[in-house]
Short mmCIF file of C-alpha atoms in Angstrom, two decimals:
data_model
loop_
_atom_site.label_atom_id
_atom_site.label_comp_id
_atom_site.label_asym_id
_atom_site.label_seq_id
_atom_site.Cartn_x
_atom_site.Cartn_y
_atom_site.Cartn_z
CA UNK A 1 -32.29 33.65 36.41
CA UNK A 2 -30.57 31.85 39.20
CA UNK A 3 -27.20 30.83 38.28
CA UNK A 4 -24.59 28.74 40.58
CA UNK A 5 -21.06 28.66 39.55
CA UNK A 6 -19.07 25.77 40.79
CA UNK A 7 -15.44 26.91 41.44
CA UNK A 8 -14.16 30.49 41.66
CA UNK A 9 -11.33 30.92 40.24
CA UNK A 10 -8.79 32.67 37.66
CA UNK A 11 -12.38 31.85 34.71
CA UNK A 12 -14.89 30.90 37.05
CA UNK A 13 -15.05 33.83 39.25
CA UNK A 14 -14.75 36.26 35.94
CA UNK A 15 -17.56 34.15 34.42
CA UNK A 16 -19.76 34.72 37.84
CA UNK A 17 -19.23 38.53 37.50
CA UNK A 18 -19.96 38.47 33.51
CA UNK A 19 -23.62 36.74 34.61
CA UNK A 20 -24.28 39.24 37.34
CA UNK A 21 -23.03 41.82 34.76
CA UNK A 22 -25.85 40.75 32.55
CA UNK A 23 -28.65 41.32 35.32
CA UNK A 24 -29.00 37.47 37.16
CA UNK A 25 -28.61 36.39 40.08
CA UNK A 26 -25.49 34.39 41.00
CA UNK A 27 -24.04 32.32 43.56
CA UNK A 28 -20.27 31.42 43.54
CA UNK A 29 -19.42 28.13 45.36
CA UNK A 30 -15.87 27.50 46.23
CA UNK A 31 -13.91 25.06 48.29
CA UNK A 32 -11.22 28.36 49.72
CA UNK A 33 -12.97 30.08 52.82
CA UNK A 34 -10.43 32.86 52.05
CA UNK A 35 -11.60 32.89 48.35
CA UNK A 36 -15.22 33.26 49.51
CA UNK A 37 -14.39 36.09 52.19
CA UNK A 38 -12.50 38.02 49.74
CA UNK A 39 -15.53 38.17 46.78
CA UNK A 40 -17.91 38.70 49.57
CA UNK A 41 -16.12 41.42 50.59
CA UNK A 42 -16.13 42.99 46.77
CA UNK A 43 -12.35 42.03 46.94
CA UNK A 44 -10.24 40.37 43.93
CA UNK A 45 -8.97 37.61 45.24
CA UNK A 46 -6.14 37.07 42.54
CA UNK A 47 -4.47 40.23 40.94
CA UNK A 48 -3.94 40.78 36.92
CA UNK A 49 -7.94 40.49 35.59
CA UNK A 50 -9.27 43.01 33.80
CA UNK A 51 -11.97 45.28 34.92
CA UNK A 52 -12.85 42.28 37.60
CA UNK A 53 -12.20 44.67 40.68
CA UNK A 54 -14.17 47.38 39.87
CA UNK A 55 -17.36 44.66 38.75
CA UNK A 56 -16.82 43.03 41.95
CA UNK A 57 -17.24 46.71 43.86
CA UNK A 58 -20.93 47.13 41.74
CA UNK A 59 -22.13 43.58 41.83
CA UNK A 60 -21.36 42.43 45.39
CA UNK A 61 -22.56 45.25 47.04
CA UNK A 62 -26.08 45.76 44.82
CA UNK A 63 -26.69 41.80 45.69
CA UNK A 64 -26.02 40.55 42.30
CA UNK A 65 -23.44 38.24 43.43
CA UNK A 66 -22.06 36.24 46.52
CA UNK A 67 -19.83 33.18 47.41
CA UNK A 68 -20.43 30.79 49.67
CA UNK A 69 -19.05 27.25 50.25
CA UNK A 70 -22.06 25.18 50.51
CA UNK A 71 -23.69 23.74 47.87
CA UNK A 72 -26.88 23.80 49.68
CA UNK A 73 -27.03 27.43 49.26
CA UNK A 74 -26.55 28.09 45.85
CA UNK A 75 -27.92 24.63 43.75
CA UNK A 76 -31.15 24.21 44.79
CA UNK A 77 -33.56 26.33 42.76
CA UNK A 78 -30.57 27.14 40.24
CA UNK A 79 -32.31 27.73 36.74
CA UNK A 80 -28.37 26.70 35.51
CA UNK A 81 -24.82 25.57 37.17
CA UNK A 82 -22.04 26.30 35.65
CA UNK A 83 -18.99 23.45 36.61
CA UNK A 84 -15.45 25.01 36.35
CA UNK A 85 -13.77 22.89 38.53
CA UNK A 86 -9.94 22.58 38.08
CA UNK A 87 -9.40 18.68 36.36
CA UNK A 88 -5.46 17.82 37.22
CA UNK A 89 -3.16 15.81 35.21
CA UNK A 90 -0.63 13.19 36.17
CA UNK A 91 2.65 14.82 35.17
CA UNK A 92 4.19 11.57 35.17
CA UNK A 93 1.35 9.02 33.49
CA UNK A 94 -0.48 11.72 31.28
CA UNK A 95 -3.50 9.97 32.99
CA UNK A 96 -6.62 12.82 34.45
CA UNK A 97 -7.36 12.90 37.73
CA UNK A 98 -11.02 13.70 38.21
CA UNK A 99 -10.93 13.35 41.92
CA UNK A 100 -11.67 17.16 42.46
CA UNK A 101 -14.58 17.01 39.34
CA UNK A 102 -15.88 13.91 40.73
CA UNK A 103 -16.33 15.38 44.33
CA UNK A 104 -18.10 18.64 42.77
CA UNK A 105 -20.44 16.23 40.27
CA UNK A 106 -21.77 14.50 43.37
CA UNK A 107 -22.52 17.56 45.82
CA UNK A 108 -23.74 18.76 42.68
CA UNK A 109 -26.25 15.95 42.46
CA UNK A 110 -27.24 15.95 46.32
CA UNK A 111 -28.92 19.09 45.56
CA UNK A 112 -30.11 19.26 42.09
CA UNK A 113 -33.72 20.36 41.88
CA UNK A 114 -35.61 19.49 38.55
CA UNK A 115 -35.36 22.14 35.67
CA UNK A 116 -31.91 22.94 36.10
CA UNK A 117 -29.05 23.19 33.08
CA UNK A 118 -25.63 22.02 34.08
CA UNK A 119 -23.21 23.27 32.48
CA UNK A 120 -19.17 21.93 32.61
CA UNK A 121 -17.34 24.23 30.97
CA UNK A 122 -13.94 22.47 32.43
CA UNK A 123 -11.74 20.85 29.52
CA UNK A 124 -12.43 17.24 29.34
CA UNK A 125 -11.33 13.97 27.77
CA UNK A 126 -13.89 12.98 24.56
CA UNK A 127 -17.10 11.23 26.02
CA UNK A 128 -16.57 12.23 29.69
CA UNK A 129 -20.00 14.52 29.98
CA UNK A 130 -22.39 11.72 28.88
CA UNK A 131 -20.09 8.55 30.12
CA UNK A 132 -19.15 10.29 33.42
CA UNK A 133 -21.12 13.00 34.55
CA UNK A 134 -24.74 12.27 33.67
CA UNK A 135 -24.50 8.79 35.13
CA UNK A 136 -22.41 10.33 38.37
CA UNK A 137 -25.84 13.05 38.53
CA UNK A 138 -28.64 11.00 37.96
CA UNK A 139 -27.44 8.42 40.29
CA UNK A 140 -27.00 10.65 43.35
CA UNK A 141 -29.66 13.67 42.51
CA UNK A 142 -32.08 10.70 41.74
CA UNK A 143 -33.58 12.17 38.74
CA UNK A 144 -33.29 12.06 35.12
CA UNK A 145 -31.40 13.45 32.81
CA UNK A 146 -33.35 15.36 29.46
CA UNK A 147 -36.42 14.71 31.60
CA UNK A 148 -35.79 16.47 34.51
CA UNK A 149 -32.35 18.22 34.21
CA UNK A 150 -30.35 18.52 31.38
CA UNK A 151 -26.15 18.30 30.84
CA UNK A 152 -24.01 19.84 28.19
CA UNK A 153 -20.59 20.71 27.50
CA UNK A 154 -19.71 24.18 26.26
CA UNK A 155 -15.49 25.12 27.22
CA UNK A 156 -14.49 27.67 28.39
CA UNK A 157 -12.31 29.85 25.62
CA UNK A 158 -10.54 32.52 27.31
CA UNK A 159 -7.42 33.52 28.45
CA UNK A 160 -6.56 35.16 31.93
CA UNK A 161 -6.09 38.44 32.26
CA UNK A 162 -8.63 39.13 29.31
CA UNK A 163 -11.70 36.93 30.42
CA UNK A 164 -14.09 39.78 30.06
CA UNK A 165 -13.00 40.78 26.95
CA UNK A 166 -12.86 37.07 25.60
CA UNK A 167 -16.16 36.28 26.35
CA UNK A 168 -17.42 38.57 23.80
CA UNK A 169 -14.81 37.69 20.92
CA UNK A 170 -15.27 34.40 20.43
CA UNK A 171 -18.37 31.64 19.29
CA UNK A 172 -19.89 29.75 22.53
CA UNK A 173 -19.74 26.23 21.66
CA UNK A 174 -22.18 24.25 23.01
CA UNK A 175 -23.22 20.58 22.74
CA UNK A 176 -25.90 18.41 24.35
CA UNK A 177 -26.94 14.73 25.50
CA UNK A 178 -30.22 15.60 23.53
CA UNK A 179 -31.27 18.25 21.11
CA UNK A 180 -33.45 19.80 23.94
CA UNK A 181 -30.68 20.17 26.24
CA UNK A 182 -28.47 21.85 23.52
CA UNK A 183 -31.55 24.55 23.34
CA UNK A 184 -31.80 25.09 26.71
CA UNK A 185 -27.85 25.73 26.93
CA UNK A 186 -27.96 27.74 23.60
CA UNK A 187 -31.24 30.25 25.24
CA UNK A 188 -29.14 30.17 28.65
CA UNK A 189 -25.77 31.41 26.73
CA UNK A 190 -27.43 33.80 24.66
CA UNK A 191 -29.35 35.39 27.81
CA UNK A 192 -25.86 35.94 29.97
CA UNK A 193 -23.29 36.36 26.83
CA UNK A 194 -22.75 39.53 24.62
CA UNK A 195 -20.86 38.87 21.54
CA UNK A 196 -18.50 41.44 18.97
CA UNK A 197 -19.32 41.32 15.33
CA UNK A 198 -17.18 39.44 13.48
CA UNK A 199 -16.83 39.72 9.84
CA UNK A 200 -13.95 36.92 9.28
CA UNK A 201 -16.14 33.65 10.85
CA UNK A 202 -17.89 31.77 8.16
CA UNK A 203 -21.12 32.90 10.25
CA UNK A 204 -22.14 35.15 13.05
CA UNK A 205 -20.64 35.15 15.99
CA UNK A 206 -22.77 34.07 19.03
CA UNK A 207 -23.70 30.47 20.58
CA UNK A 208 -22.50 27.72 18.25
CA UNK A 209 -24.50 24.44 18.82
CA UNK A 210 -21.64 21.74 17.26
CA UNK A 211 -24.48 18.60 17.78
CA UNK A 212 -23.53 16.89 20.49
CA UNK A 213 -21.04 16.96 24.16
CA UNK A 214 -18.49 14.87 22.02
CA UNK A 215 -17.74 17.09 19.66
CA UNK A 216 -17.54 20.47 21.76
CA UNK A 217 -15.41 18.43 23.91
CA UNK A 218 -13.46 17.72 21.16
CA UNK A 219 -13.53 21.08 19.73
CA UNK A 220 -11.74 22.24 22.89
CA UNK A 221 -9.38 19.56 22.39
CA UNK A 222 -8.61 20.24 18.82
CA UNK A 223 -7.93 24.10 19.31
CA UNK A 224 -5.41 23.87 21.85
CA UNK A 225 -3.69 20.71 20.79
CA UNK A 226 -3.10 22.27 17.27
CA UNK A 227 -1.20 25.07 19.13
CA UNK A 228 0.68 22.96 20.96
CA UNK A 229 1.93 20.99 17.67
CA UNK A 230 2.61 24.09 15.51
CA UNK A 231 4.64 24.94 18.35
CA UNK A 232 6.38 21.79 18.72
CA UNK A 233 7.24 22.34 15.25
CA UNK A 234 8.48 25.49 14.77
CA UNK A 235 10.80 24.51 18.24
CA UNK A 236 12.09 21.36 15.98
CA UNK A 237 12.40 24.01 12.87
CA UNK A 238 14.06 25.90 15.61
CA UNK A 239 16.92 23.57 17.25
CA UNK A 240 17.90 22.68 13.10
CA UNK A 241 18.38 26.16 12.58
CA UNK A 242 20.79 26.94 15.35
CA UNK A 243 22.85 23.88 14.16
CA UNK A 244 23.39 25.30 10.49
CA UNK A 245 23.63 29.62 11.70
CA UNK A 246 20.21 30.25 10.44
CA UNK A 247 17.69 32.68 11.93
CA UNK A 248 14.26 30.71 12.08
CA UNK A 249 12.17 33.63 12.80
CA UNK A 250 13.27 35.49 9.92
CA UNK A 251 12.34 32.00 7.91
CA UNK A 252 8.87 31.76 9.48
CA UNK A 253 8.33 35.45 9.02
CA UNK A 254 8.75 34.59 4.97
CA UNK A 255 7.17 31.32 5.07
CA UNK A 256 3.76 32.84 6.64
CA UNK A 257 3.73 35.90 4.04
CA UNK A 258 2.40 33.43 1.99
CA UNK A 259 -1.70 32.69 3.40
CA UNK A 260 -1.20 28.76 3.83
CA UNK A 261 1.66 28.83 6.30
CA UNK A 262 0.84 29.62 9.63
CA UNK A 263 3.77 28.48 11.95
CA UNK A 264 3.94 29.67 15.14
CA UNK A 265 7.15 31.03 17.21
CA UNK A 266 10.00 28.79 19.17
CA UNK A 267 10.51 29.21 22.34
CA UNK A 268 11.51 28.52 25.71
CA UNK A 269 8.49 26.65 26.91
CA UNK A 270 4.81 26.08 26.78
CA UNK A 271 3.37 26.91 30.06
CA UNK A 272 -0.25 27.73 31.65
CA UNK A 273 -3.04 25.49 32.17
CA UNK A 274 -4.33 24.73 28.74
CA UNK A 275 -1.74 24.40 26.22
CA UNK A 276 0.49 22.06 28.11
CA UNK A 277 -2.18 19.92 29.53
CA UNK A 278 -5.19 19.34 26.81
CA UNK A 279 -2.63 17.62 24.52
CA UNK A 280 -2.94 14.85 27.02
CA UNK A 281 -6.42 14.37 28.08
CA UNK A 282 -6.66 14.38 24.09
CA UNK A 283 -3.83 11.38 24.22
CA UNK A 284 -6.43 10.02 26.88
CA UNK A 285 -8.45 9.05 24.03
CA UNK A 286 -6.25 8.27 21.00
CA UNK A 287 -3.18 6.92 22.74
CA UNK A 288 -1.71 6.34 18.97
CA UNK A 289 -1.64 9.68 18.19
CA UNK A 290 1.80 9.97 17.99
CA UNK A 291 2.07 13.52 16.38
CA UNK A 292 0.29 14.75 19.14
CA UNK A 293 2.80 12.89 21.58
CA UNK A 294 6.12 13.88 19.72
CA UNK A 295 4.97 17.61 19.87
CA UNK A 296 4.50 17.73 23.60
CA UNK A 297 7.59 15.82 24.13
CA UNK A 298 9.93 18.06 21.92
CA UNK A 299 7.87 21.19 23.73
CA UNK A 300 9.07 20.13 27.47
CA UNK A 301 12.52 19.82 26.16
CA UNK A 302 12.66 23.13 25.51
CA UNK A 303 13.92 24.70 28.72
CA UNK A 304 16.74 21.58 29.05
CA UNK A 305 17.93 23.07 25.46
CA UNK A 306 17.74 26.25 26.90
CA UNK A 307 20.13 25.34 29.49
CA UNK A 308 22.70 23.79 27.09
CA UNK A 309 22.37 26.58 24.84
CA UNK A 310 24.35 28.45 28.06
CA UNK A 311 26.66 25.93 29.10
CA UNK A 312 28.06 26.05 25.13
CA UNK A 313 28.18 29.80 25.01
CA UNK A 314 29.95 29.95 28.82
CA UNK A 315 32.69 27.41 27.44
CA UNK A 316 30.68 24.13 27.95
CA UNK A 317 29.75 24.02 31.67
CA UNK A 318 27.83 25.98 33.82
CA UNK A 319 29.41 24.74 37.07
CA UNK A 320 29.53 27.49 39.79
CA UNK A 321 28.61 29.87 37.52
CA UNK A 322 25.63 32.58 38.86
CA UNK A 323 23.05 32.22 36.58
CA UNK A 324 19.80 33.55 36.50
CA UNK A 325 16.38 32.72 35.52
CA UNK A 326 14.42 36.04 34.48
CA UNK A 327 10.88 35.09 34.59
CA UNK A 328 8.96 32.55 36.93
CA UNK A 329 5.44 33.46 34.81
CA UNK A 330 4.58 31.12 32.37
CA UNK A 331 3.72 34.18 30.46
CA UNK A 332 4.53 37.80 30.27
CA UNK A 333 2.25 39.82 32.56
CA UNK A 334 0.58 37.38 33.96
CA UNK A 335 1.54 36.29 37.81
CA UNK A 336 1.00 32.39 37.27
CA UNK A 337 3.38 29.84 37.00
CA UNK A 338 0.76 27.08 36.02
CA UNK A 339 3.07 24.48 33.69
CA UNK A 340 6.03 27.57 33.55
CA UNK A 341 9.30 26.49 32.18
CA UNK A 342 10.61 27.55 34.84
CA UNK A 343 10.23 24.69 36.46
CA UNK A 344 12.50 22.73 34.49
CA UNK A 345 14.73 25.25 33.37
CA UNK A 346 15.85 25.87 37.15
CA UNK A 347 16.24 22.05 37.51
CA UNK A 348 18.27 21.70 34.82
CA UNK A 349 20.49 24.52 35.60
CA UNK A 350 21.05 23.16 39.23
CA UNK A 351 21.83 20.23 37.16
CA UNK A 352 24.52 21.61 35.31
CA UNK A 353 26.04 22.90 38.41
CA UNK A 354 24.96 26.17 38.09
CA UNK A 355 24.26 28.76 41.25
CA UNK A 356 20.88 29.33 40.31
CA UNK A 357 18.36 32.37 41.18
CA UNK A 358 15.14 33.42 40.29
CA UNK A 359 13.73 37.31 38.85
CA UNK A 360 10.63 38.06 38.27
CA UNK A 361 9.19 41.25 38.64
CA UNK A 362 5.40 40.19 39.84
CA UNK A 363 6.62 38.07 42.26
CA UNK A 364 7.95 39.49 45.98
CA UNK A 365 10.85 37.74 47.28
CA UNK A 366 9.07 35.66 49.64
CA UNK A 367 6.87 34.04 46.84
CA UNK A 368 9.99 33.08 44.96
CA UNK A 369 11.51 31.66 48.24
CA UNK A 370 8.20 29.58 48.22
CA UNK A 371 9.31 28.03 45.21
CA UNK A 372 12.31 26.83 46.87
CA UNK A 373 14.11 29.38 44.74
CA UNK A 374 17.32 32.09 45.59
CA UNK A 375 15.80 35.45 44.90
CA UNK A 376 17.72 37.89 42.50
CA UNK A 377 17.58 41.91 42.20
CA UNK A 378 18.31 43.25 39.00
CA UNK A 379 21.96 45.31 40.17
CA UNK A 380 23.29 41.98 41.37
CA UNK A 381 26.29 40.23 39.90
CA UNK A 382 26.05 37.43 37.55
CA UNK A 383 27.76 35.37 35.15
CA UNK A 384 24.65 33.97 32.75
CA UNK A 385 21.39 35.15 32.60
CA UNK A 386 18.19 32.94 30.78
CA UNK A 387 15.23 35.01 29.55
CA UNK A 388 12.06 32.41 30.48
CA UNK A 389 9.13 34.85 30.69
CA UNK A 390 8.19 38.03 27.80
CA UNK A 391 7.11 39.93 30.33
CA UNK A 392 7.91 44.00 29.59
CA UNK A 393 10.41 45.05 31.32
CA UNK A 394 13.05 42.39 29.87
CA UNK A 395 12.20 43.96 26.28
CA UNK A 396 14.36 46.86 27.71
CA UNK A 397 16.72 45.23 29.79
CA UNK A 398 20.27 45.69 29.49
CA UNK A 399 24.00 44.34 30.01
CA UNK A 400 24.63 47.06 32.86
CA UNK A 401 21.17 45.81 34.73
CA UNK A 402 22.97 42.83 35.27
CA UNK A 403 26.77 43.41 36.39
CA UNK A 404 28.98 40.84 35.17
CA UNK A 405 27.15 38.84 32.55
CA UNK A 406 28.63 37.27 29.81
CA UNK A 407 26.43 34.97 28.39
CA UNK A 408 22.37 35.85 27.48
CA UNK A 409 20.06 33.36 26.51
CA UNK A 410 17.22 34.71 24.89
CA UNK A 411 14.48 31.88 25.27
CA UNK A 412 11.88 34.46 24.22
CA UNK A 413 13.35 36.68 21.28
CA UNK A 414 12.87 39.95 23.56
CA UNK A 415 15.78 41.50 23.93
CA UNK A 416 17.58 43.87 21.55
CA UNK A 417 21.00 43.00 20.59
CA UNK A 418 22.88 46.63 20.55
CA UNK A 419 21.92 46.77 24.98
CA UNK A 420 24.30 43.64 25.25
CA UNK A 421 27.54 44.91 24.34
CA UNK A 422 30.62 41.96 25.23
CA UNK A 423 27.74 39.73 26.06
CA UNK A 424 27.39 36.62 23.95
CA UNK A 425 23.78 36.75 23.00
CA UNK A 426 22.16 33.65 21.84
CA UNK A 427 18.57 33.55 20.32
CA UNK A 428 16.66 30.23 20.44
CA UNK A 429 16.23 29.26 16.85
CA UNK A 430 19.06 31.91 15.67
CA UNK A 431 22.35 30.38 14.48
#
């Protein structure tokens, strides 16, 4: 087959090397020049993917796979597109902005031959493949949709770093405008997908046709916006556990050792694309869904907490202190800051009056200066460090790393007590 993939980045460019992988031809279209040099060069372009380098080194160079930035070059003639075009938030409103899908849809359409499957595998608001982008195609491509193309929704499931090995883990969902679109997407995922046997799903693992774009949509929806509740929960369970000198992980620890309890962990934040960000387009639809709401609210005022947490250990201000973020990663091992609580956790410590600075390991001391952030070496002196990110290295860190501290908050429940010697140590969600 001929396959275009709209948008190479940290999933679509993995996704476009998976294809290839399978024996198709592919053609990666992104808006970056420098993105597009860089995978036709057999280079990574972002660091931190598994087993994407040495793909790109067999695929590029046997002709499997190439980037371009026109859409004239890679559309016409596709036998499927693949749409995984970033779709932004409003931090402010909750409201999508689908200025960048919207731009995609129509070059899309300007050069959609009949026969083609297209594909968005980009999280979306309930309703927005059949109300937005079949409408937005057939009006600019000029033909019709089930007749002469066909749309469906199938989201992307994967996390970076492990895209590769995700792919293969977990059911394709897929879900049409009509039942002969959902076949066509369910014979075009089966042909460029590989799947691991699964004995705990309730049937086999492979390409999941859930009946229509609404509900895959929604499934999307549902799985992250669950997470991002239990979360909000446990963070609640958390903050009331700290008040009265109980240890909530040892409490969630018991309650999940029985099989109906499955809270998750507290912590300092929710960051990366997904978590922080489908809870809204989900809001997008049922505004009154005021679980949903209270959960994302209590998660972002997480790193705030985390703040206050040090002020009350360092004698109840952090004014002029040195204090130190360790982490700028939403997550450990990963070199993204997509949603991190960093963010905030900086901006309330600058808040507070504290002289704040910035570690991260995966970062060089010009990126962090990007941020608009004061760079700290491990060696330094400091009065309060904040643990933001689990990445490795902080699961070893000790007192004597960081001359001078007295105060350690552990926003991630990484480090071990016994290397903190004089140091008050405070655990989110320990009392």
């Amino acid at each position: 087959m001929k396959i275009a993939v709209i948008a190479l980045g940290k999933i679509g460019l993995p996704l476009a090397v998976q294809f290839a992988d399978r024996g198709h031809d592919v053609v990666g279209v992104d808006v970056n020049p420098t993105v597009v040099d860089l995978v036709n060069a057999a280079t990574e372009p972002f660091p931190g993917e598994a087993h994407l380098a040495e793909k790109l080194a067999e695929l590029v160079p046997a002709g499997r796979l190439r980037a371009t930035t026109d859409y004239s070059e890679a559309v016409p003639g596709a036998d499927a597109v693949v749409v995984v075009v970033p779709l932004f938030v409003d931090d402010t409103t909750w409201q999508p902005d689908f200025g960048w899908m919207d731009a995609a849809t129509r070059s899309i359409g300007e050069h959609l031959t009949p026969g083609t499957l297209v594909s968005y595998e980009t999280t979306l608001p309930v309703g927005t493949t059949r109300t937005r982008w079949k409408p937005l195609l057939e009006e600019i491509s000029g033909l019709a949709e089930g007749t002469d193309f066909h749309v469906v929704f199938s989201p992307e499931r994967v996390l970076t770093g492990r895209v590769l090995a995700d792919l293969r883990k977990y059911p394709k969902l897929v879900g049409g405008l009509s039942p002969a679109g959902a076949m066509a997407a369910e014979a075009f995922y089966r042909e460029v997908l590989e799947f691991d046997e699964r004995q705990d799903l309730s049937r086999p693992n492979g390409v999941w046709d859930l009946g229509s774009a609404e509900a895959a949509e929604m499934a999307k929806l549902a799985e992250t916006t669950y997470r991002d509740v239990n979360i909000g929960l446990a963070n609640q369970f958390g903050r009331f556990a700290e008040k009265h000198g109980i240890d909530v992980h040892a409490v969630i620890e018991a309650s999940n050792s029985q099989p109906y309890s499955h809270i998750h962990r507290p912590g300092i934040a929710v960051g990366g694309h997904c978590i922080p960000v489908y809870p809204r387009l989900y809001l997008f639809n049922d505004p009154d869904a005021t679980i949903v709401r209270a959960a994302r609210e209590a998660n972002m005022a997480m790193p705030a907490h985390a703040i206050d947490l040090a002020a009350a250990a360092a004698g109840g201000s952090l004014a002029g202190l040195r204090t130190v973020i360790l982490g700028a990663s939403y997550r450990g091992g990963v070199k993204e800051t997509a949603f991190s609580g960093v963010f905030a956790a900086v901006e309330a410590a600058r808040a507070a009056g504290a002289d704040v600075m910035v570690h991260d390991p995966m970062y060089s001391d010009d990126e962090i200066e990007g941020f608009g952030w004061a760079p700290y070496h491990l060696g330094e002196a400091v009065d309060v460090a904040i643990v933001q990110t689990d990445h490795a290295g902080y699961r070893t860190l000790t007192a004597a790393e960081l001359p001078g501290v007295s105060v350690l908050v552990d926003g991630r429940r990484v480090t071990t007590e016994g290397q903190w010697p004089g140091v008050t140590r405070v655990v989110l969600g320990a009392g």
